[in-house]
Amino acid sequence: MSRAISTLDWRGAGAGSGAIVLRSVRVLDPRSGIDAEHDLVIRDGRVAELANPCSAEVAGAEVIEADGLLAVPAFFDPHVHLRTPGREDKEDIETGSRAAAAGGYCGIIGMANTAPPVDTPAAIESLRERAQADATVPVGFVATVTRGMRGSELTDMAELGDAGAGGFSDDGLPIQSARVMRRALQYQALAGLQIALHEEDPELSGSGVMHEGEAAALLGMAGVPSVSESTMIARDCALAAYENARIHVQHLSARESVEVIAAAKAAGVQVTCEATPHHLALTDDSVRSLDSRFKMNPPLRSEDDRQALIEGLRSGTIDCVATDHAPHALVDKEVPFEQAAMGVTGLETAFAVLNTDLVMPGILDLGTVVDRLSAGAAAFGFELPSLAPDAEANVALIDLDAEWEAGSDGWESRSENSCFAGRQLTGRSMLTIVAGQVAFRQRSFAMGVA
Ligand SMILES: [Zn+2]
Ligand SMILES: [Zn+2]
């Protein structure tokens, strides 16, 4: 049974919502087979009607003139770092969720590799309370798989589930021990929740700081081979099959990984996976500059790997896009490449980057990108956002023609470590509606009220 996204913790939960009409908007919901101009009428938190353009008369509604704009199911990011507790200088629930809303997201899942890691019911409860006070969009929190992310002893997964954990992940670190991984999959049945995996073999990654490829060879840097990721994915798919459990593989970066997932899915393994906008748009060519904004884990890989990710996203082997939004302070990034922190922000640029680099050149169609940007909800047991009548009204209103420079008018995120900063992008989310309530408006977006 999947849950409504709005049942996650956020500031708007339970609030009443007035009616909204998106006037003469192009409604695109590929999963529901909708692509036509309508008056999109939202009432009581749900899609009330897809009326003929300029026909809807709804007393007391806020009317938003949306002629020339695009309404799509709002996005869902199953992989975000909110840095709370412990590194609120980088991000917190308020700034991270606002960045999500600004990017067109109606829900996000926060990772547990905080300081300290989220491994107790009390920690989950405290985060949930903060989200109820501070979060602009619904936020779920995973707990760690192992205590203190030390990889040896499992957390109390059933108790954490009772406290409201949205799943489990040691993201940031792999679960090195196959024995511990197997036990986690056995306990999954008790909690009934997803286990999300950062797949990496530390023995193979060694001291690597970038993809083991041409750029690393040229620069004389230690590389992280693709098989560091794919061998661990293969191990965990085998364990999931053996235990009849399900797993979600995070941030795929390599061709070999896509091939392993495709084979596992064909064999009936319950596995879902994600890819990030930066792995879909960039290659290790970018690290030749030794600009630490392009340093993340897994690293940007070769053009061949990138093509495999794009093909995987197109075919559905890769279920969804996740940003792995990973805010860092300047002091952690403005150091030599080898020492720089790994990770990039991504919530505010995800749609625009995919639109600019993959949709506009005709590599992927818009419907596929829109679908994959919200499909991650299902991997964590949530209803897929939809614009079909009676669906919960989770809507991203997009201006496909908006041209903007990423970061030129600042960020909603507290951190600025975007690998796309300064890029000219086309397409931008202007307004985000969550469960019928306006969660965000771009400052540049004026609206008319009836
Ligand atoms: Zn990770
Ligand atoms: Zn991550």
Coordinates of C-alpha atoms and ligand atoms in Angstrom, one line a residue:
M1 CA 0.0 0.0 0.0
S2 CA 1.4 3.3 -0.9
R3 CA 1.0 6.5 1.1
A4 CA 0.1 10.0 0.0
I5 CA 3.3 12.1 -0.1
S6 CA 1.6 14.8 2.1
T7 CA 1.5 12.3 5.0
L8 CA 5.2 12.9 5.4
D9 CA 6.3 15.6 7.9
W10 CA 6.1 19.3 6.8
R11 CA 4.8 22.6 7.8
G12 CA 1.7 22.5 5.6
A13 CA 0.4 19.2 6.9
G14 CA -3.3 19.4 7.9
A15 CA -3.7 23.0 6.8
G16 CA -6.8 23.9 4.8
S17 CA -6.2 25.0 1.2
G18 CA -8.2 27.3 -0.9
A19 CA -9.0 26.6 -4.5
I20 CA -6.4 27.3 -7.3
V21 CA -7.0 27.5 -11.0
L22 CA -4.0 27.2 -13.3
R23 CA -5.6 29.0 -16.3
S24 CA -4.8 27.6 -19.8
V25 CA -1.9 25.6 -18.8
R26 CA -0.3 22.7 -20.8
V27 CA -0.9 19.7 -18.5
L28 CA 1.7 17.0 -19.1
D29 CA 1.3 13.8 -17.0
P30 CA 3.0 11.0 -19.0
R31 CA 1.9 8.2 -16.6
S32 CA -1.7 9.2 -17.0
G33 CA -1.5 9.8 -20.7
I34 CA -2.4 13.5 -20.4
D35 CA -0.8 16.1 -22.6
A36 CA -3.2 18.9 -23.4
E37 CA -4.1 22.5 -22.6
H38 CA -6.6 22.8 -19.7
D39 CA -7.7 24.9 -16.8
L40 CA -6.3 22.8 -14.0
V41 CA -8.6 23.2 -11.0
I42 CA -7.4 22.4 -7.6
R43 CA -9.7 22.1 -4.6
D44 CA -9.4 20.6 -1.1
G45 CA -5.9 19.6 -1.8
R46 CA -6.7 17.5 -4.9
V47 CA -7.0 17.9 -8.6
A48 CA -10.7 18.6 -9.0
E49 CA -11.0 19.0 -12.7
L50 CA -9.1 19.3 -16.0
A51 CA -11.5 21.8 -17.6
N52 CA -11.4 23.3 -21.1
P53 CA -9.0 26.2 -21.4
C54 CA -10.5 29.5 -20.0
S55 CA -13.8 27.8 -19.0
A56 CA -13.4 27.2 -15.2
E57 CA -15.2 29.6 -12.9
V58 CA -14.4 28.7 -9.3
A59 CA -15.6 31.2 -6.7
G60 CA -12.9 32.5 -4.4
A61 CA -10.1 30.6 -6.3
E62 CA -6.7 32.0 -6.8
V63 CA -6.4 32.2 -10.6
I64 CA -2.9 31.8 -12.0
E65 CA -2.6 32.9 -15.6
A66 CA -0.5 30.0 -16.9
D67 CA -0.9 30.3 -20.7
G68 CA 2.4 29.1 -22.3
L69 CA 3.5 27.3 -19.1
L70 CA 3.7 23.6 -18.4
A71 CA 2.1 21.8 -15.4
V72 CA 3.7 18.5 -14.5
P73 CA 3.4 16.1 -11.5
A74 CA 5.8 17.7 -9.0
F75 CA 9.1 15.9 -8.5
F76 CA 10.1 13.6 -5.7
D77 CA 13.8 13.2 -4.6
P78 CA 14.6 10.0 -2.8
H79 CA 18.2 11.1 -2.0
V80 CA 18.9 14.4 -0.3
H81 CA 21.4 15.4 2.4
L82 CA 19.9 18.0 4.8
R83 CA 23.0 18.0 7.1
T84 CA 20.7 18.1 10.2
P85 CA 21.7 17.4 13.0
G86 CA 25.2 18.7 13.3
R87 CA 26.2 20.7 10.2
E88 CA 23.4 23.3 10.0
D89 CA 26.1 25.7 8.7
K90 CA 25.8 23.7 5.4
E91 CA 22.0 23.1 5.3
D92 CA 19.0 22.5 7.5
I93 CA 15.5 21.3 7.1
E94 CA 14.1 24.7 6.3
T95 CA 16.7 25.7 3.7
G96 CA 17.0 22.2 2.1
S97 CA 13.2 21.8 1.8
R98 CA 12.9 25.3 0.4
A99 CA 15.6 24.5 -2.2
A100 CA 13.5 21.4 -3.1
A101 CA 10.3 23.4 -3.5
A102 CA 12.2 25.9 -5.6
G103 CA 13.2 23.0 -7.9
G104 CA 9.7 21.8 -8.3
Y105 CA 9.8 19.0 -5.7
C106 CA 6.8 18.0 -3.6
G107 CA 8.7 15.5 -1.4
I108 CA 12.2 14.5 -0.4
I109 CA 13.9 11.8 1.6
G110 CA 16.8 13.0 3.9
M111 CA 19.8 10.8 4.4
A112 CA 21.1 9.7 7.8
N113 CA 24.8 10.4 7.6
T114 CA 24.5 13.4 9.8
A115 CA 26.6 14.2 12.9
P116 CA 25.8 12.1 14.8
P117 CA 24.2 9.6 12.4
V118 CA 20.4 9.1 12.7
D119 CA 20.3 5.6 14.3
T120 CA 17.8 5.9 17.2
P121 CA 14.0 6.3 17.4
A122 CA 14.6 9.6 19.4
A123 CA 16.7 11.0 16.6
I124 CA 14.0 10.2 14.0
E125 CA 11.3 11.7 16.3
S126 CA 13.3 14.9 16.7
L127 CA 13.8 15.3 13.0
R128 CA 10.1 14.7 12.3
E129 CA 9.2 17.4 14.8
R130 CA 11.6 19.8 13.2
A131 CA 10.2 19.1 9.8
Q132 CA 6.6 19.7 11.0
A133 CA 7.8 23.2 12.1
D134 CA 10.2 24.1 9.3
A135 CA 9.8 22.0 6.1
T136 CA 8.3 23.7 3.1
V137 CA 7.6 20.3 1.4
P138 CA 7.0 16.9 2.9
V139 CA 10.2 15.3 4.2
G140 CA 11.0 11.7 5.0
F141 CA 14.0 10.6 7.0
V142 CA 15.8 7.4 6.6
A143 CA 17.7 5.9 9.6
T144 CA 21.0 4.1 9.3
V145 CA 21.2 0.4 8.6
T146 CA 24.1 0.0 11.1
R147 CA 24.7 1.7 14.4
G148 CA 26.9 4.8 14.0
M149 CA 27.3 3.7 10.4
R150 CA 30.1 1.6 11.6
G151 CA 29.0 -1.3 9.4
S152 CA 29.0 -4.0 12.2
E153 CA 25.9 -3.9 14.3
L154 CA 22.3 -3.4 12.9
T155 CA 20.1 -0.7 14.2
D156 CA 16.7 -1.6 15.7
M157 CA 15.0 -1.4 12.4
A158 CA 11.5 -2.3 13.6
E159 CA 11.6 0.3 16.4
L160 CA 12.9 2.9 14.0
G161 CA 10.1 2.0 11.6
D162 CA 7.6 2.5 14.5
A163 CA 9.2 5.9 15.2
G164 CA 8.5 6.9 11.6
A165 CA 11.7 6.3 9.7
G166 CA 11.1 6.3 6.0
G167 CA 13.6 3.6 5.2
F168 CA 17.2 2.7 5.9
S169 CA 20.5 3.8 4.4
D170 CA 24.2 4.1 5.4
D171 CA 24.6 6.4 2.4
G172 CA 28.0 8.0 2.4
L173 CA 29.4 4.6 3.2
P174 CA 28.8 1.1 1.7
I175 CA 27.9 -1.8 3.9
Q176 CA 31.1 -3.7 3.5
S177 CA 30.2 -6.9 5.3
A178 CA 28.1 -9.3 3.2
R179 CA 27.0 -10.9 6.5
V180 CA 25.7 -7.6 7.9
M181 CA 24.0 -6.8 4.6
R182 CA 22.3 -10.2 4.6
R183 CA 21.1 -9.7 8.1
A184 CA 19.7 -6.2 7.2
L185 CA 17.7 -7.8 4.4
Q186 CA 16.3 -10.4 6.8
Y187 CA 15.2 -7.7 9.2
Q188 CA 13.7 -5.6 6.5
A189 CA 10.6 -7.8 6.5
L190 CA 9.9 -6.6 10.2
A191 CA 10.0 -2.9 9.4
G192 CA 8.6 -3.3 5.9
L193 CA 10.8 -0.4 4.6
Q194 CA 13.2 0.2 1.8
I195 CA 16.9 -0.2 2.1
A196 CA 18.9 2.3 0.0
L197 CA 22.5 1.5 -0.8
H198 CA 25.6 3.4 -1.6
E199 CA 27.4 0.8 -3.5
E200 CA 31.2 0.9 -3.4
D201 CA 34.0 -1.6 -2.6
P202 CA 36.4 0.4 -0.5
E203 CA 39.2 -2.1 -1.3
L204 CA 38.7 -1.2 -5.0
S205 CA 38.2 2.5 -4.5
G206 CA 41.3 2.8 -2.4
S207 CA 42.5 6.4 -2.2
G208 CA 40.8 7.3 -5.5
V209 CA 39.5 10.8 -5.9
M210 CA 38.1 10.7 -9.4
H211 CA 37.1 8.1 -12.1
E212 CA 39.8 5.7 -13.0
G213 CA 40.0 6.8 -16.6
E214 CA 41.8 9.2 -19.0
A215 CA 41.6 12.3 -16.9
A216 CA 43.0 10.5 -13.8
A217 CA 45.8 9.1 -15.9
L218 CA 46.6 12.5 -17.4
L219 CA 46.6 14.2 -14.0
G220 CA 48.4 11.4 -12.2
M221 CA 45.6 11.1 -9.7
A222 CA 44.4 7.9 -8.0
G223 CA 41.2 6.6 -9.7
V224 CA 38.0 4.9 -8.5
P225 CA 37.3 2.1 -11.0
S226 CA 33.7 1.4 -12.3
V227 CA 33.9 -2.1 -10.9
S228 CA 34.1 -0.7 -7.4
E229 CA 30.4 0.1 -7.8
S230 CA 29.2 -2.7 -10.0
T231 CA 30.7 -5.6 -8.1
M232 CA 28.9 -4.4 -4.9
I233 CA 25.6 -4.0 -6.7
A234 CA 26.0 -7.5 -8.1
R235 CA 26.6 -8.8 -4.5
D236 CA 23.6 -7.0 -3.1
C237 CA 21.3 -8.0 -5.9
A238 CA 22.3 -11.6 -5.3
L239 CA 21.6 -11.2 -1.5
A240 CA 18.3 -9.5 -2.1
A241 CA 17.2 -12.4 -4.4
Y242 CA 18.3 -15.0 -1.9
E243 CA 16.5 -13.3 0.9
N244 CA 13.5 -12.3 -1.2
A245 CA 14.1 -8.7 0.0
R246 CA 14.1 -5.4 -1.9
I247 CA 16.8 -2.8 -2.3
H248 CA 17.2 0.6 -3.9
V249 CA 20.6 1.3 -5.4
Q250 CA 21.7 4.9 -5.1
H251 CA 23.5 7.1 -7.6
L252 CA 24.5 4.7 -10.4
S253 CA 27.5 6.0 -12.3
A254 CA 28.9 3.3 -14.5
R255 CA 27.9 1.2 -17.6
E256 CA 28.7 -2.0 -15.7
S257 CA 26.3 -1.0 -13.0
V258 CA 23.4 -0.4 -15.5
E259 CA 24.2 -3.9 -16.9
V260 CA 24.1 -5.6 -13.5
I261 CA 20.8 -3.9 -12.7
A262 CA 19.3 -4.8 -16.0
A263 CA 20.2 -8.5 -15.5
A264 CA 18.9 -8.5 -12.0
K265 CA 15.6 -7.0 -13.0
A266 CA 15.3 -9.5 -15.8
A267 CA 15.8 -12.3 -13.2
G268 CA 13.0 -10.9 -11.1
V269 CA 15.1 -9.3 -8.3
Q270 CA 13.2 -6.6 -6.4
V271 CA 15.6 -3.8 -7.2
T272 CA 15.1 -0.1 -8.0
C273 CA 17.8 2.4 -8.7
E274 CA 18.5 6.1 -9.4
A275 CA 20.9 8.3 -11.4
T276 CA 21.8 11.9 -10.7
P277 CA 21.6 14.9 -13.1
H278 CA 25.3 15.4 -12.8
H279 CA 26.1 11.9 -13.8
L280 CA 23.6 12.2 -16.7
A281 CA 25.0 15.5 -17.9
L282 CA 28.7 15.5 -17.1
T283 CA 31.8 13.4 -17.6
D284 CA 35.3 13.2 -16.0
D285 CA 36.3 15.7 -18.6
S286 CA 35.1 18.3 -16.1
V287 CA 37.7 17.3 -13.5
R288 CA 40.6 18.0 -15.7
S289 CA 40.4 21.6 -14.4
L290 CA 40.8 20.2 -10.8
D291 CA 37.8 22.3 -9.9
S292 CA 36.5 20.7 -6.7
R293 CA 32.9 21.6 -7.6
F294 CA 33.1 18.5 -9.8
K295 CA 34.2 16.2 -7.0
M296 CA 31.6 13.8 -5.8
N297 CA 31.2 10.2 -4.9
P298 CA 30.7 8.2 -7.1
P299 CA 32.8 10.3 -9.4
L300 CA 31.9 11.7 -12.8
R301 CA 32.8 8.9 -15.3
S302 CA 33.4 8.5 -19.0
E303 CA 31.2 9.5 -21.9
D304 CA 30.5 5.8 -22.5
D305 CA 29.2 5.5 -18.9
R306 CA 27.1 8.6 -19.3
Q307 CA 25.5 7.2 -22.5
A308 CA 24.7 4.0 -20.6
L309 CA 23.0 6.0 -17.8
I310 CA 21.0 7.9 -20.4
E311 CA 19.9 4.7 -22.1
G312 CA 19.1 3.1 -18.7
L313 CA 16.9 6.1 -17.9
R314 CA 15.2 5.9 -21.2
S315 CA 14.5 2.1 -21.0
G316 CA 13.4 2.3 -17.4
T317 CA 16.3 0.1 -16.1
I318 CA 17.1 3.2 -14.1
D319 CA 13.8 4.0 -12.3
C320 CA 14.3 7.5 -11.3
V321 CA 16.4 10.6 -11.0
A322 CA 17.7 11.6 -7.6
T323 CA 19.9 14.6 -7.0
D324 CA 22.1 13.4 -4.1
H325 CA 21.9 17.0 -3.1
A326 CA 25.0 17.3 -0.9
P327 CA 25.6 20.8 0.5
H328 CA 29.2 21.7 1.6
A329 CA 30.7 24.9 3.1
L330 CA 33.2 26.8 1.0
V331 CA 36.0 25.9 3.4
D332 CA 35.4 22.2 2.6
K333 CA 35.6 22.8 -1.1
E334 CA 38.1 25.6 -1.6
V335 CA 41.1 23.3 -0.9
P336 CA 43.2 21.2 -3.2
F337 CA 41.2 18.6 -5.2
E338 CA 42.5 15.6 -3.3
Q339 CA 41.4 17.1 0.0
A340 CA 38.1 18.6 -1.0
A341 CA 34.8 17.3 0.3
M342 CA 32.8 15.1 -2.0
G343 CA 29.3 16.2 -3.2
V344 CA 27.3 18.8 -5.0
T345 CA 24.0 20.5 -4.5
G346 CA 21.3 19.7 -7.1
L347 CA 17.7 20.4 -6.1
E348 CA 17.4 23.8 -7.7
T349 CA 18.9 22.8 -11.0
A350 CA 17.8 19.2 -11.7
F351 CA 15.0 19.9 -14.1
A352 CA 16.7 22.7 -15.9
V353 CA 19.9 20.7 -16.4
L354 CA 18.1 17.6 -17.8
N355 CA 15.9 19.8 -19.9
T356 CA 18.9 21.8 -21.3
D357 CA 21.3 18.9 -21.8
L358 CA 19.0 16.0 -22.7
V359 CA 15.5 17.2 -23.7
M360 CA 16.4 20.2 -25.9
P361 CA 19.0 18.4 -28.0
G362 CA 16.5 15.6 -28.5
I363 CA 18.3 12.9 -26.5
L364 CA 15.4 12.1 -24.1
D365 CA 11.8 13.2 -24.5
L366 CA 10.3 15.6 -22.0
G367 CA 7.7 13.0 -20.8
T368 CA 10.5 10.6 -19.9
V369 CA 12.4 13.2 -17.9
V370 CA 9.2 14.4 -16.2
D371 CA 8.3 10.8 -15.3
R372 CA 11.7 9.9 -13.9
L373 CA 11.9 13.0 -11.8
S374 CA 9.0 11.8 -9.6
A375 CA 9.2 8.0 -10.0
G376 CA 11.5 7.8 -6.9
A377 CA 8.4 8.2 -4.7
A378 CA 7.3 4.6 -5.5
A379 CA 10.7 3.1 -4.4
F380 CA 9.9 4.4 -0.9
G381 CA 6.3 3.4 -0.8
F382 CA 4.6 6.7 -1.8
E383 CA 1.9 7.4 -4.4
L384 CA 3.4 8.6 -7.6
P385 CA 2.5 12.3 -8.2
S386 CA -0.2 12.6 -10.8
L387 CA -2.4 15.3 -12.4
A388 CA -5.3 13.0 -13.1
P389 CA -8.6 14.1 -11.5
D390 CA -8.8 13.2 -7.8
A391 CA -5.1 12.8 -7.4
E392 CA -3.4 14.7 -4.6
A393 CA -2.5 18.1 -6.1
N394 CA 1.3 18.0 -6.3
V395 CA 2.1 20.2 -9.2
A396 CA 5.3 21.8 -10.6
L397 CA 4.5 24.8 -12.9
I398 CA 7.3 25.2 -15.4
D399 CA 8.4 27.8 -17.8
L400 CA 10.1 25.8 -20.5
D401 CA 11.3 29.0 -22.2
A402 CA 12.9 30.6 -19.1
E403 CA 16.5 31.2 -19.7
W404 CA 18.6 31.8 -16.5
E405 CA 22.1 31.5 -15.2
A406 CA 22.3 29.0 -12.4
G407 CA 23.0 30.7 -9.1
S408 CA 23.0 34.3 -10.5
D409 CA 20.3 35.3 -8.2
G410 CA 21.5 33.2 -5.3
W411 CA 20.3 29.9 -4.0
E412 CA 17.6 28.8 -1.6
S413 CA 20.1 26.2 -0.3
R414 CA 22.5 27.4 2.4
S415 CA 25.4 26.1 0.3
E416 CA 26.6 27.1 -3.1
N417 CA 28.6 24.0 -4.2
S418 CA 26.7 23.5 -7.4
C419 CA 28.6 22.0 -10.3
F420 CA 26.3 23.9 -12.6
A421 CA 26.7 27.4 -11.1
G422 CA 27.2 29.9 -13.9
R423 CA 25.7 27.6 -16.5
Q424 CA 23.1 29.1 -18.9
L425 CA 20.0 26.9 -18.4
T426 CA 16.7 26.8 -20.1
G427 CA 13.5 25.8 -18.3
R428 CA 12.6 26.6 -14.7
S429 CA 10.1 25.7 -12.1
M430 CA 8.1 28.8 -11.3
L431 CA 5.6 27.6 -8.8
T432 CA 5.3 24.5 -6.7
I433 CA 2.0 23.2 -5.3
V434 CA 2.0 20.6 -2.6
A435 CA -1.3 18.9 -1.6
G436 CA -3.1 21.9 -3.0
Q437 CA -1.0 24.6 -1.2
V438 CA 1.5 26.9 -2.9
A439 CA 4.8 25.8 -1.4
F440 CA 7.0 28.1 -3.5
R441 CA 6.9 30.9 -6.0
Q442 CA 10.0 32.1 -7.9
R443 CA 10.5 35.8 -7.1
S444 CA 10.3 36.6 -10.8
F445 CA 6.9 35.0 -11.2
A446 CA 4.0 37.4 -10.8
M447 CA 0.5 36.1 -10.5
G448 CA -3.0 37.4 -10.9
V449 CA -5.6 36.8 -8.2
A450 CA -9.3 36.7 -9.1
Ligands
ZN1 ZN 26.3 8.0 -1.6
ZN2 ZN 24.2 10.8 -0.9

